[in-house]
Amino acid sequence: MSILVIAEHTNDALSPATASVVTAAAAIGGDIDVLVAGHNAGAAAEAAAKLSGVNKVLLADASAYEHSLAENLAALIAEQGKAYTHILTAATTVGKNVLPRVAALLDVEQISEILAVESADTFKRPIYAGNAIATVQSSDPIKVITVRTTAFDACAEDGSASIETLSADTDVGISEFVGEELAKSDRPELTAARIVVSGGRGLQNGDNFQLLYKVADKLDAAVGASRAAVDAGYVPNDMQVGQTGKIVAPELYIAVGISGQIQHLAGMKDSKVIVAINKDEDAPIFQVADYGLVADLFEALPELEQAL
């Protein structure tokens, strides 16, 4: 068996999610190669070469891959992937955009957001917003898989894989990069943070999120939000945690003013320790919380900040 892991990166740095995908690949077994497709992405390739268990890094360095346009990446991955039995990447925004196209080009099914590897052809994945776990077996010659990275620990960085430069420069010419607006924050990135503090509709407006920010800064934590808070316009959607937002599994998750609808729980219930603050003692969030505080958040948050 041979496995191709598609690296996620910013050209100059490798995403931590890739290390978790390599762990999932190692559970399948076989030789693991990592494809780094970008522009001036030598630093990301060197970081990928250090991942434990990686046999070889394939570097496709061309302007066509600079902004991770799905059409260009899919064509490249499908061409390179024909030589492999498995193609894996993280179930991130980029992965979810690219890999279904790869599966279509290879005429195989995609297996989405696996949580565990049973064998080389059998995997576990969540369904019904995480309320049930399906065991899926695939007979396709090439398994195209996205990995829920919160379910796999990051691999070590003690490898020394070789780096092979590909001559590919696949620009299919049906999309072009126009521009981007990046959210910038001094706080940790939401999906990689050790501690996450999230707010919901109970905060009542965006200005009151300042109460969360003060606590988060004391804890060096990332700040998230429920879909209700995002839909109400309190905060931007890149902060959304849940089934239709970001999946997180930090060491500590503090949910403030969040009722705990099933869609939100799907995005955070794998957190190691869950703390809930809500004035409604019957809120569903308390069913998954390790610690629950029934209190008015407008009194509890300032007290928590002062205690910290």
Coordinates of C-alpha atoms in Angstrom, one line a residue:
M1 CA 0.0 0.0 0.0
S2 CA 1.1 3.5 -0.6
I3 CA -0.5 6.7 0.8
L4 CA -0.4 10.3 -0.5
V5 CA -1.0 12.9 2.1
I6 CA -1.9 16.4 0.8
A7 CA -0.2 19.0 2.9
E8 CA -2.0 22.1 4.0
H9 CA 0.3 25.1 4.3
T10 CA 0.7 28.8 3.8
N11 CA 3.7 28.3 1.5
D12 CA 6.1 29.5 4.2
A13 CA 4.7 27.2 7.0
L14 CA 3.1 23.9 7.3
S15 CA -0.3 23.6 9.0
P16 CA -0.4 21.6 12.2
A17 CA -3.3 19.7 10.7
T18 CA -1.0 17.9 8.3
A19 CA 0.9 16.2 11.2
S20 CA -2.4 14.7 12.4
V21 CA -3.2 13.4 8.9
V22 CA 0.2 11.7 8.8
T23 CA -0.8 9.9 12.0
A24 CA -4.0 8.7 10.4
A25 CA -2.0 7.5 7.3
A26 CA 0.4 5.6 9.6
A27 CA -2.6 3.8 11.1
I28 CA -3.6 2.6 7.6
G29 CA 0.0 1.3 7.0
G30 CA 2.3 1.5 4.0
D31 CA 4.6 4.0 2.6
I32 CA 3.6 7.6 3.2
D33 CA 4.4 10.4 0.7
V34 CA 3.4 14.0 1.3
L35 CA 2.5 16.4 -1.6
V36 CA 3.2 20.1 -1.0
A37 CA 1.7 22.1 -3.8
G38 CA 2.3 25.9 -3.6
H39 CA 4.5 28.7 -4.8
N40 CA 7.8 29.4 -3.1
A41 CA 6.8 26.6 -0.8
G42 CA 10.2 25.2 0.0
A43 CA 9.9 26.0 3.7
A44 CA 6.6 24.0 3.9
A45 CA 8.3 21.1 2.1
E46 CA 11.2 21.1 4.5
A47 CA 8.8 21.1 7.4
A48 CA 6.9 18.2 5.9
A49 CA 10.1 16.2 5.4
K50 CA 10.6 16.3 9.2
L51 CA 7.3 14.6 10.0
S52 CA 7.8 11.1 11.4
G53 CA 7.0 8.3 9.1
V54 CA 7.1 10.2 5.9
N55 CA 9.0 8.4 3.1
K56 CA 9.2 11.2 0.5
V57 CA 7.9 14.8 0.0
L58 CA 6.7 15.8 -3.5
L59 CA 7.1 19.5 -4.1
A60 CA 5.0 21.0 -6.8
D61 CA 6.2 24.6 -6.8
A62 CA 4.4 26.8 -9.4
S63 CA 2.3 30.0 -9.5
A64 CA -0.8 27.9 -10.4
Y65 CA -0.8 26.5 -6.8
E66 CA 0.0 29.7 -4.9
H67 CA -3.6 30.3 -3.7
S68 CA -4.8 26.7 -3.4
L69 CA -7.3 27.1 -6.2
A70 CA -9.4 23.9 -6.0
E71 CA -9.5 23.2 -9.8
N72 CA -5.8 23.4 -10.2
L73 CA -5.0 21.4 -7.1
A74 CA -7.5 18.7 -7.9
A75 CA -6.0 18.2 -11.4
L76 CA -2.6 17.8 -9.9
I77 CA -3.6 15.5 -7.1
A78 CA -5.7 13.3 -9.4
E79 CA -2.7 12.9 -11.7
Q80 CA -0.2 12.1 -8.9
G81 CA -2.7 10.1 -7.0
K82 CA -3.1 7.4 -9.6
A83 CA 0.0 5.8 -8.3
Y84 CA -1.4 5.4 -4.7
T85 CA -3.9 3.3 -2.9
H86 CA -5.0 6.1 -0.5
I87 CA -5.2 9.9 -0.8
L88 CA -5.6 11.8 2.5
T89 CA -6.0 15.4 3.6
A90 CA -7.4 17.3 6.5
A91 CA -11.1 18.0 6.7
T92 CA -10.5 21.7 6.6
T93 CA -12.0 24.4 4.3
V94 CA -9.3 23.7 1.7
G95 CA -9.6 19.9 2.0
K96 CA -13.4 19.9 1.7
N97 CA -13.1 22.1 -1.4
V98 CA -10.4 20.1 -3.2
L99 CA -10.9 16.4 -2.4
P100 CA -14.4 15.9 -3.7
R101 CA -13.1 17.1 -7.1
V102 CA -10.3 14.7 -6.9
A103 CA -12.7 11.8 -6.2
A104 CA -14.8 12.8 -9.1
L105 CA -11.8 13.0 -11.4
L106 CA -10.7 9.5 -10.3
D107 CA -14.3 8.2 -10.4
V108 CA -14.3 6.9 -6.8
E109 CA -16.3 7.7 -3.7
Q110 CA -15.0 10.1 -1.0
I111 CA -14.9 9.0 2.6
S112 CA -15.4 12.2 4.7
E113 CA -14.1 13.2 8.1
I114 CA -12.8 9.8 9.4
L115 CA -12.4 9.5 13.2
A116 CA -10.6 6.2 13.3
V117 CA -8.9 3.6 11.1
E118 CA -10.2 0.0 11.4
S119 CA -8.2 -1.4 8.6
A120 CA -6.8 -0.3 5.2
D121 CA -10.3 -0.3 3.7
T122 CA -12.5 0.3 6.8
F123 CA -13.0 3.6 8.6
K124 CA -15.2 5.2 11.2
R125 CA -16.9 8.6 10.6
P126 CA -19.6 10.6 12.3
I127 CA -23.1 10.9 10.9
Y128 CA -26.2 12.7 12.1
A129 CA -24.2 15.7 13.6
G130 CA -22.0 13.3 15.4
N131 CA -24.8 11.4 17.2
A132 CA -23.9 8.2 15.5
I133 CA -20.6 6.7 14.2
A134 CA -20.8 4.9 10.9
T135 CA -18.3 2.2 10.0
V136 CA -17.6 2.5 6.3
Q137 CA -15.8 -0.1 4.1
S138 CA -14.6 0.9 0.6
S139 CA -13.8 -1.4 -2.3
D140 CA -12.5 1.5 -4.5
P141 CA -9.0 1.0 -5.9
I142 CA -8.1 4.4 -4.6
K143 CA -9.5 5.6 -1.2
V144 CA -10.0 9.4 -1.2
I145 CA -10.3 10.4 2.5
T146 CA -10.6 13.6 4.6
V147 CA -9.5 13.3 8.2
R148 CA -11.0 15.0 11.2
T149 CA -7.7 16.0 12.7
T150 CA -9.0 16.5 16.2
A151 CA -9.4 12.7 16.4
F152 CA -5.7 12.0 15.7
D153 CA -2.6 13.2 17.6
A154 CA 0.0 15.0 15.7
C155 CA 3.0 12.9 14.7
A156 CA 6.5 13.6 15.9
E157 CA 8.9 15.8 13.9
D158 CA 12.0 13.6 13.9
G159 CA 11.9 12.5 10.3
S160 CA 14.3 13.2 7.5
A161 CA 12.5 12.4 4.2
S162 CA 13.8 13.3 0.8
I163 CA 12.3 16.1 -1.2
E164 CA 11.5 15.5 -4.9
T165 CA 10.6 18.4 -7.1
L166 CA 7.8 17.9 -9.6
S167 CA 7.7 19.6 -12.9
A168 CA 3.9 19.9 -12.9
D169 CA 2.3 23.3 -13.4
T170 CA -1.3 22.5 -14.0
D171 CA -3.4 25.6 -14.6
V172 CA -6.8 24.4 -16.0
G173 CA -7.8 28.0 -16.7
I174 CA -11.3 27.9 -15.3
S175 CA -10.7 29.9 -12.2
E176 CA -8.5 32.7 -11.1
F177 CA -7.4 34.3 -7.8
V178 CA -9.0 37.7 -7.3
G179 CA -8.3 38.6 -3.7
E180 CA -8.7 37.7 -0.1
E181 CA -9.5 39.2 3.3
L182 CA -7.7 37.5 6.1
A183 CA -8.8 37.8 9.7
K184 CA -5.9 38.7 11.9
S185 CA -5.6 38.1 15.6
D186 CA -3.0 38.0 18.3
R187 CA -4.8 35.1 19.9
P188 CA -4.2 31.5 19.0
E189 CA -5.8 30.0 15.9
L190 CA -9.1 28.5 16.9
T191 CA -8.6 24.9 15.7
A192 CA -5.1 24.6 17.2
A193 CA -5.6 26.4 20.5
R194 CA -5.1 24.6 23.8
I195 CA -8.0 26.6 25.4
V196 CA -11.1 27.9 23.7
V197 CA -13.6 30.4 25.1
S198 CA -16.9 30.6 23.1
G199 CA -19.9 32.8 23.4
G200 CA -23.4 32.4 22.3
R201 CA -26.6 34.3 21.9
G202 CA -26.7 34.9 25.6
L203 CA -24.1 37.6 25.2
Q204 CA -26.9 39.7 23.5
N205 CA -24.6 41.7 21.3
G206 CA -21.2 41.9 19.8
D207 CA -19.9 44.5 22.2
N208 CA -20.4 42.1 25.1
F209 CA -17.9 39.7 23.5
Q210 CA -15.3 42.0 25.1
L211 CA -16.1 40.2 28.3
L212 CA -15.0 37.0 26.6
Y213 CA -11.9 38.6 25.1
K214 CA -10.7 39.7 28.6
V215 CA -11.0 36.2 30.0
A216 CA -9.4 34.7 26.8
D217 CA -6.4 37.0 27.0
K218 CA -5.8 36.0 30.6
L219 CA -5.8 32.3 29.6
D220 CA -4.0 32.8 26.2
A221 CA -7.1 31.2 24.7
A222 CA -8.8 31.4 21.3
V223 CA -12.3 32.8 21.1
G224 CA -15.1 31.0 19.3
A225 CA -18.9 31.5 18.9
S226 CA -22.0 29.6 18.3
R227 CA -23.9 29.8 15.0
A228 CA -26.6 31.7 16.7
A229 CA -24.1 34.4 17.7
V230 CA -22.6 34.5 14.2
D231 CA -26.0 34.6 12.5
A232 CA -27.1 37.5 14.8
G233 CA -24.1 39.4 13.6
Y234 CA -22.3 39.6 16.9
V235 CA -19.0 38.2 15.5
P236 CA -17.6 37.2 12.0
N237 CA -18.2 33.6 10.8
D238 CA -14.6 32.6 11.0
M239 CA -15.2 32.3 14.8
Q240 CA -18.0 29.8 14.4
V241 CA -17.7 26.4 16.2
G242 CA -20.0 23.6 15.2
Q243 CA -21.1 21.2 12.5
T244 CA -21.2 24.0 9.9
G245 CA -18.2 25.8 11.4
K246 CA -14.9 24.7 12.9
I247 CA -14.3 21.5 14.7
V248 CA -12.3 21.9 17.9
A249 CA -11.0 19.6 20.6
P250 CA -8.9 21.7 23.0
E251 CA -7.8 20.7 26.4
L252 CA -10.3 23.2 27.9
Y253 CA -13.5 24.5 26.3
I254 CA -15.5 27.2 28.1
A255 CA -19.0 27.7 26.7
V256 CA -20.6 31.0 27.8
G257 CA -24.2 31.8 27.1
I258 CA -24.5 28.8 24.7
S259 CA -27.6 26.6 25.0
G260 CA -25.9 23.6 23.4
Q261 CA -27.8 22.8 20.3
I262 CA -26.8 19.5 18.6
Q263 CA -25.0 21.4 15.7
H264 CA -22.8 23.2 18.2
L265 CA -22.1 20.1 20.3
A266 CA -20.9 18.3 17.1
G267 CA -18.1 20.8 16.8
M268 CA -16.7 20.7 20.4
K269 CA -17.9 17.7 22.3
D270 CA -14.5 16.0 21.9
S271 CA -12.8 18.6 24.1
K272 CA -10.9 17.2 27.0
V273 CA -12.7 19.3 29.7
I274 CA -15.9 21.3 29.0
V275 CA -17.0 24.1 31.2
A276 CA -20.5 25.7 30.7
I277 CA -21.8 29.0 32.1
N278 CA -25.5 29.5 31.5
K279 CA -28.4 30.9 33.5
D280 CA -30.8 28.2 32.2
E281 CA -30.1 25.1 34.3
D282 CA -32.0 23.0 31.7
A283 CA -29.7 24.1 28.8
P284 CA -28.5 21.0 26.8
I285 CA -24.9 22.2 27.1
F286 CA -24.9 20.9 30.7
Q287 CA -25.4 17.3 29.5
V288 CA -21.9 17.3 28.0
A289 CA -20.2 19.6 30.4
D290 CA -17.7 18.4 33.0
Y291 CA -18.3 21.5 35.0
G292 CA -21.4 23.6 34.9
L293 CA -22.1 27.0 36.5
V294 CA -25.7 28.2 36.6
A295 CA -25.2 31.9 36.7
D296 CA -25.7 35.2 35.0
L297 CA -22.8 35.5 32.6
F298 CA -22.6 39.2 33.0
E299 CA -21.8 38.7 36.7
A300 CA -19.8 35.5 36.3
L301 CA -17.4 36.6 33.5
P302 CA -16.0 39.7 35.4
E303 CA -15.6 37.6 38.5
L304 CA -13.7 34.9 36.5
E305 CA -11.5 37.5 34.9
Q306 CA -10.7 39.1 38.3
A307 CA -9.9 35.7 39.8
L308 CA -7.6 34.9 36.9

